[in-house]
C-alpha atoms as a printed R data frame, in Angstrom:
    type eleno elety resid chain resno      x      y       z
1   ATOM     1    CA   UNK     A     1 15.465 16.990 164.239
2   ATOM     2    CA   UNK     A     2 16.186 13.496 162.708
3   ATOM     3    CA   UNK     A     3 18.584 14.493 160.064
4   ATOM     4    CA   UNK     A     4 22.151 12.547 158.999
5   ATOM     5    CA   UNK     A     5 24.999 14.554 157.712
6   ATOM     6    CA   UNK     A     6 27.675 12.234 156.367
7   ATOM     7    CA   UNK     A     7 31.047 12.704 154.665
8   ATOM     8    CA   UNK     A     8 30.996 16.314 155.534
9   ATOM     9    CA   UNK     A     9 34.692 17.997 155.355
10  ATOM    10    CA   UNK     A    10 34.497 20.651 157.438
11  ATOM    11    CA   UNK     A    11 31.846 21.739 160.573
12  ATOM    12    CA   UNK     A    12 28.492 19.463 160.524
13  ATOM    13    CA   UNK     A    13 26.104 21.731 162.553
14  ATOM    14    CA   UNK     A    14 27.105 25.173 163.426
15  ATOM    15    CA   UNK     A    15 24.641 27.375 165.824
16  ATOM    16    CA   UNK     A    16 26.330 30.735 166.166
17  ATOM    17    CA   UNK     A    17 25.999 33.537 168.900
18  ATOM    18    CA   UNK     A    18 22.987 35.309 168.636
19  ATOM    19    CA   UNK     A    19 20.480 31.823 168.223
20  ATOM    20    CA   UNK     A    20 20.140 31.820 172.459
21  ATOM    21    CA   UNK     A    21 18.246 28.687 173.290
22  ATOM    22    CA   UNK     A    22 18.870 27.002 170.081
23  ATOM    23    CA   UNK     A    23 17.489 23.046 170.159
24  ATOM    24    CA   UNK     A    24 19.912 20.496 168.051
25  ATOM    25    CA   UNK     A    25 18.196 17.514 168.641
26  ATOM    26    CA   UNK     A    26 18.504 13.445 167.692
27  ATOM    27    CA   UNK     A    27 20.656 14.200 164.793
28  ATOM    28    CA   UNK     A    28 22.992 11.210 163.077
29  ATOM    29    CA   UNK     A    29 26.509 13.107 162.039
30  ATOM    30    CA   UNK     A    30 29.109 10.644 160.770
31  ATOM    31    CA   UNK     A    31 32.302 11.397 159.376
32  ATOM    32    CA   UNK     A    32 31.746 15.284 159.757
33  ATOM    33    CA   UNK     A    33 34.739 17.121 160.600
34  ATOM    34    CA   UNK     A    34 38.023 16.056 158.271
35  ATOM    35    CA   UNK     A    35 40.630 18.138 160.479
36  ATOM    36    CA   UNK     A    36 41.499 19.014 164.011
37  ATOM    37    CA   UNK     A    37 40.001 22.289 163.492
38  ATOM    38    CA   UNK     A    38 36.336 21.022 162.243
39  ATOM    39    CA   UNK     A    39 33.602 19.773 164.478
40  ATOM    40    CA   UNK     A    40 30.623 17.533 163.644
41  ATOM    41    CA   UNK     A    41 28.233 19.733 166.263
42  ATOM    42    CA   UNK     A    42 29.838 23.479 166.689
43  ATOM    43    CA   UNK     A    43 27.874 25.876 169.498
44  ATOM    44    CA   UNK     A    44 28.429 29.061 169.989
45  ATOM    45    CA   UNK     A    45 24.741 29.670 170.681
46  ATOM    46    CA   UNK     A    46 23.943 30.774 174.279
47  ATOM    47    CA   UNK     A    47 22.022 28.216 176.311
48  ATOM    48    CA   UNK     A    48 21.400 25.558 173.424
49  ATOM    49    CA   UNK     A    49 20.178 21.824 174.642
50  ATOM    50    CA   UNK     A    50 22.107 19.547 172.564
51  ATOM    51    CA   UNK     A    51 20.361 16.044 173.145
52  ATOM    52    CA   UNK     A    52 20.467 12.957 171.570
53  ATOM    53    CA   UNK     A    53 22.621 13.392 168.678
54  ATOM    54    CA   UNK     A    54 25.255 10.504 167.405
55  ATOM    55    CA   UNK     A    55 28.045 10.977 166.164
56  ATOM    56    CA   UNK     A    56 30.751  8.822 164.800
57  ATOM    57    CA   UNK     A    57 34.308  9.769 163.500
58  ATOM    58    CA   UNK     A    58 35.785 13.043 163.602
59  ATOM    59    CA   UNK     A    59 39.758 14.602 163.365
60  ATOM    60    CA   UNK     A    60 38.177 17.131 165.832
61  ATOM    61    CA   UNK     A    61 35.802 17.343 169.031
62  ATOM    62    CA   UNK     A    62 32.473 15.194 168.903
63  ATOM    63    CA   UNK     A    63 31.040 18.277 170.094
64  ATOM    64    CA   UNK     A    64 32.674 21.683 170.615
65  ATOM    65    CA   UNK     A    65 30.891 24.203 173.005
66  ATOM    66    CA   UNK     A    66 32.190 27.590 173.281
67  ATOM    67    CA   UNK     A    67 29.379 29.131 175.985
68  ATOM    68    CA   UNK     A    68 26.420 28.067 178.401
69  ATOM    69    CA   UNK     A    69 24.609 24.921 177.000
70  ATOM    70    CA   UNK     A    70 23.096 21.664 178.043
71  ATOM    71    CA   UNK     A    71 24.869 18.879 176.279
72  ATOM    72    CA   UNK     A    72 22.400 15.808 177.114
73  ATOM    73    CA   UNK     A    73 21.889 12.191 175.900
74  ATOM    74    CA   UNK     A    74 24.533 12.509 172.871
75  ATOM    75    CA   UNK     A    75 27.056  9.249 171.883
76  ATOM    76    CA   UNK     A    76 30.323 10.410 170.698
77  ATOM    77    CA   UNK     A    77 32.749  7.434 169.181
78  ATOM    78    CA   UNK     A    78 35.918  8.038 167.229
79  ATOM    79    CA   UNK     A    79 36.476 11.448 168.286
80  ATOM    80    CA   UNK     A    80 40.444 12.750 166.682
81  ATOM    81    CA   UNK     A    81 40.340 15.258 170.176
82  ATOM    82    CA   UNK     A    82 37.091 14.709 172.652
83  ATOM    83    CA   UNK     A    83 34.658 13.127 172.244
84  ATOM    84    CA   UNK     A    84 32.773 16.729 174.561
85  ATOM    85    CA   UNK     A    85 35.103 19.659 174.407
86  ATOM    86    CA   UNK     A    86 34.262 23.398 176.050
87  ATOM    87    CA   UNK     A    87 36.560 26.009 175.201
88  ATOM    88    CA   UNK     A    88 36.307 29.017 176.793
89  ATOM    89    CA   UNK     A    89 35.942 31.811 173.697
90  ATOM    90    CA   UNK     A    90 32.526 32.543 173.320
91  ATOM    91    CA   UNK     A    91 30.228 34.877 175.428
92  ATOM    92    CA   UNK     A    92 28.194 33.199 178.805
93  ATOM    93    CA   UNK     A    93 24.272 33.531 178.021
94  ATOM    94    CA   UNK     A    94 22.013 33.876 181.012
95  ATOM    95    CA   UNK     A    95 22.157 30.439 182.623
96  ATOM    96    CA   UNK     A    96 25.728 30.613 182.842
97  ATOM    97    CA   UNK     A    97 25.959 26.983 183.666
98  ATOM    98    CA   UNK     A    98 27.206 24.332 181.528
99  ATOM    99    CA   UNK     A    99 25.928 20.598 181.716
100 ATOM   100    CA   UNK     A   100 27.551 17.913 180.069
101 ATOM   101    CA   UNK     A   101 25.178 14.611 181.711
102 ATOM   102    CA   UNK     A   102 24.186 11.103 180.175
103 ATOM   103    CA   UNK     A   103 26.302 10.985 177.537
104 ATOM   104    CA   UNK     A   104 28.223  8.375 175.764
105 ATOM   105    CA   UNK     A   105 31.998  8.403 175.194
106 ATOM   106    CA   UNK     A   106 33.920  6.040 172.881
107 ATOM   107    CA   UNK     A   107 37.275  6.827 171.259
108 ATOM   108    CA   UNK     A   108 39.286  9.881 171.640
109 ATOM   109    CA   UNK     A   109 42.181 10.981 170.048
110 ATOM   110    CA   UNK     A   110 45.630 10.189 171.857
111 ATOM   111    CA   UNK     A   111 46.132 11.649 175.567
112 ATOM   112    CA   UNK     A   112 42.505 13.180 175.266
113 ATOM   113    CA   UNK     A   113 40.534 13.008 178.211
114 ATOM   114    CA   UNK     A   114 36.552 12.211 176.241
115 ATOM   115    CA   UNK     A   115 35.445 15.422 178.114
116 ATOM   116    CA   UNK     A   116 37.341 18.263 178.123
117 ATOM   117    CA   UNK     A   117 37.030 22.372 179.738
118 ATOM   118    CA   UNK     A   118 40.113 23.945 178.012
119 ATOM   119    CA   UNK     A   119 40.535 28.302 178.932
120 ATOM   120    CA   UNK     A   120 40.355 29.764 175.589
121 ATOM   121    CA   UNK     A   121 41.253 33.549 176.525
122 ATOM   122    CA   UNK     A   122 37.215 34.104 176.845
123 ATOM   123    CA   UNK     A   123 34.908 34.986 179.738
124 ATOM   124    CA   UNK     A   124 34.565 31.169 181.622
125 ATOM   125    CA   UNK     A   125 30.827 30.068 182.694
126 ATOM   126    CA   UNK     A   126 30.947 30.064 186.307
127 ATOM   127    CA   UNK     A   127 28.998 26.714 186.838
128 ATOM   128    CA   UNK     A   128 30.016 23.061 185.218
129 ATOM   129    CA   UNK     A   129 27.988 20.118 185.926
130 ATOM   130    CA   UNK     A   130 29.410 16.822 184.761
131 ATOM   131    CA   UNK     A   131 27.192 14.159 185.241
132 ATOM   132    CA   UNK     A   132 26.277 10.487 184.822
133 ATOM   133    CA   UNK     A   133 27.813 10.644 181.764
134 ATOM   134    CA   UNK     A   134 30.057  7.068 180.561
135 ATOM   135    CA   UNK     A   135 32.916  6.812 178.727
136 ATOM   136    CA   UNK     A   136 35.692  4.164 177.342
137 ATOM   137    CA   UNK     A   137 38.903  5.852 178.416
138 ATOM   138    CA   UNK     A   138 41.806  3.410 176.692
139 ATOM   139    CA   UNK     A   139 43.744  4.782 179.652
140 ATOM   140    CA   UNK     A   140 42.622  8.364 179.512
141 ATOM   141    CA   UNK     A   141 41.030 10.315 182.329
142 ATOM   142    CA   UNK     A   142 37.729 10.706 181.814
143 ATOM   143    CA   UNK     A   143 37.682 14.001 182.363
144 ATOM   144    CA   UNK     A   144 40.071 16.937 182.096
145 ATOM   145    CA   UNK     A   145 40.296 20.969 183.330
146 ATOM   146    CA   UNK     A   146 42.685 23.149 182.678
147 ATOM   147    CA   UNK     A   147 44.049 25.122 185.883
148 ATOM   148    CA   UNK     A   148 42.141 28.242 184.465
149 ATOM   149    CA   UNK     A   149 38.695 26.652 185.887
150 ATOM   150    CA   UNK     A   150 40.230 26.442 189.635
151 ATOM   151    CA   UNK     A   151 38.063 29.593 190.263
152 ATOM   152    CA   UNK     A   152 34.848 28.141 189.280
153 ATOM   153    CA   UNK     A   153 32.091 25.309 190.328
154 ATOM   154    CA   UNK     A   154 32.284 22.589 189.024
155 ATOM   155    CA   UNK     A   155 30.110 19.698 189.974
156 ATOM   156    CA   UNK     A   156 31.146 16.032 188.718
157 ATOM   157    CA   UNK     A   157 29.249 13.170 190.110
158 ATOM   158    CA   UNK     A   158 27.987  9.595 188.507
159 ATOM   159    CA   UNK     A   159 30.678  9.273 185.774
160 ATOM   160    CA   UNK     A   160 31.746  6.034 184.646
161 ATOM   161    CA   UNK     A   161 34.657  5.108 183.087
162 ATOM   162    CA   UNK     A   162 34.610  1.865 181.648
């Protein structure tokens, strides 16, 4: 809680499979993450409430979710990829329900949509809900799917692009 990570090369904050539940809360992250590959907030952890974390400047994902979370109340800017990115590699905890609402999108790398559900060869969580979240597109789509997520729910109301 409270903590700033700064000029960090690699992952910022990494909560790995096994920490179900897992709270990363009103952290500061900037310039975490120096390639494409790195992530300022990294969950793997089953169920974890991400909330209220900023982050600024990244090569990667603001935020890279591989399972079952609630991502909540976080501002992403100068994201290389999204500024909110699931991919699809990690193991469903119980809720099996991701939700991505009231967050705040600004910057993403080229043709990156700020929130993002990309099939990574892993189980998929069978419930998205993408909510009231805002985000300056510079011509993006706010949101993106891969066809892989056809098959699930996936519930996307309130969303502003601006």
């Amino acid at each position: 809680h409270h903590t700033r990570f700064t000029n960090i090369t690699k992952n910022g904050i990494i909560a790995k499979l096994g920490n179900a539940g897992v709270a990363i809360k009103y952290n500061t992250l900037s310039n975490v993450g120096h390639d494409d590959k790195s992530h300022p907030l990294y969950i793997m952890a089953q169920d974890a409430e991400v909330e209220g974390n900023e982050i600024e400047g990244t090569e990667g994902n603001g935020i890279s979710v591989r399972t079952s979370a609630i991502i909540r109340k976080n501002i992403v800017r100068n994201a290389g990829k999204s500024s909110i990115c699931y991919f699809s590699d990690g193991v469903p905890g119980f809720s099996d329900t991701l939700w991505i609402e009231e967050n705040h999108c600004d910057g993403t790398g080229a043709g990156r949509s700020p929130i993002a559900l990309l099939a990574g060869g892993g189980p998929l969580v069978s419930k998205y809900v993408i909510a009231n979240n805002t985000a300056i597109t510079h011509g993006e789509k706010m949101f993106f799917a891969s066809p892989e997520f056809q098959a699930t729910t996936i519930e996307y109301y309130g969303n502003q692009p601006v």
